[in-house]
């Protein structure tokens, strides 16, 4: 009788542990998807871009090589 109770309790502990592990993996994907949806929904408008100087960085406004690109 003791062996039967021990076996059942170990089985339940294993089942609960596996259940938590499977749920943890699903939550990471869901939060990543929500972050991507927020990023896509926010758009690219509303930022003022300033290009300064002469250098090797590509300015997104007119595609000229500048020293620094700043946004406010």
XYZ file of C-alpha atoms in Angstrom:
72
model
C 0.000 0.000 0.000
C 2.837 2.402 0.823
C 4.502 1.694 -2.512
C 1.277 2.424 -4.359
C 0.822 5.793 -2.601
C 4.482 6.700 -3.224
C 4.171 5.811 -6.901
C 0.988 7.875 -7.337
C 2.469 10.893 -5.527
C 5.660 10.781 -7.637
C 3.548 10.550 -10.773
C 1.523 13.606 -9.745
C 4.662 15.611 -8.948
C 6.122 14.723 -12.358
C 2.872 15.657 -14.128
C 2.692 19.043 -12.384
C 6.365 19.773 -13.155
C 5.938 18.934 -16.837
C 2.799 21.067 -16.999
C 4.613 24.105 -15.596
C 7.523 23.634 -18.003
C 5.222 23.478 -21.019
C 3.316 26.595 -19.930
C 6.535 28.554 -19.356
C 7.631 27.961 -22.957
C 4.307 29.159 -24.360
C 4.322 32.421 -22.363
C 7.673 33.504 -23.796
C 6.392 33.252 -27.343
C 3.227 35.154 -26.467
C 5.100 38.060 -24.897
C 7.462 38.212 -27.866
C 4.513 38.343 -30.239
C 2.905 41.142 -28.216
C 6.123 43.172 -28.305
C 6.310 42.746 -32.082
C 2.689 43.800 -32.497
C 3.305 46.901 -30.359
C 6.372 47.768 -32.419
C 4.457 47.420 -35.676
C 1.488 49.404 -34.386
C 3.580 52.313 -33.107
C 4.643 53.339 -36.615
C 7.575 55.486 -37.599
C 6.037 58.951 -37.537
C 6.474 61.626 -34.936
C 10.265 61.631 -34.704
C 12.389 64.525 -35.837
C 15.641 63.335 -37.407
C 18.677 65.584 -37.662
C 21.838 64.746 -39.631
C 25.053 66.505 -38.597
C 28.476 66.886 -40.177
C 30.280 64.845 -42.802
C 31.301 61.251 -42.172
C 30.451 57.619 -42.859
C 26.919 57.250 -41.432
C 24.012 57.181 -43.918
C 21.412 59.890 -43.254
C 17.864 58.422 -43.536
C 16.444 61.706 -44.878
C 18.521 62.230 -48.035
C 20.971 59.263 -47.916
C 24.065 61.457 -47.680
C 27.036 60.345 -45.580
C 27.049 62.297 -42.280
C 28.917 62.256 -38.965
C 25.885 61.644 -36.678
C 22.133 61.040 -36.912
C 20.065 62.350 -33.995
C 16.377 62.194 -33.194
C 14.205 64.082 -30.736
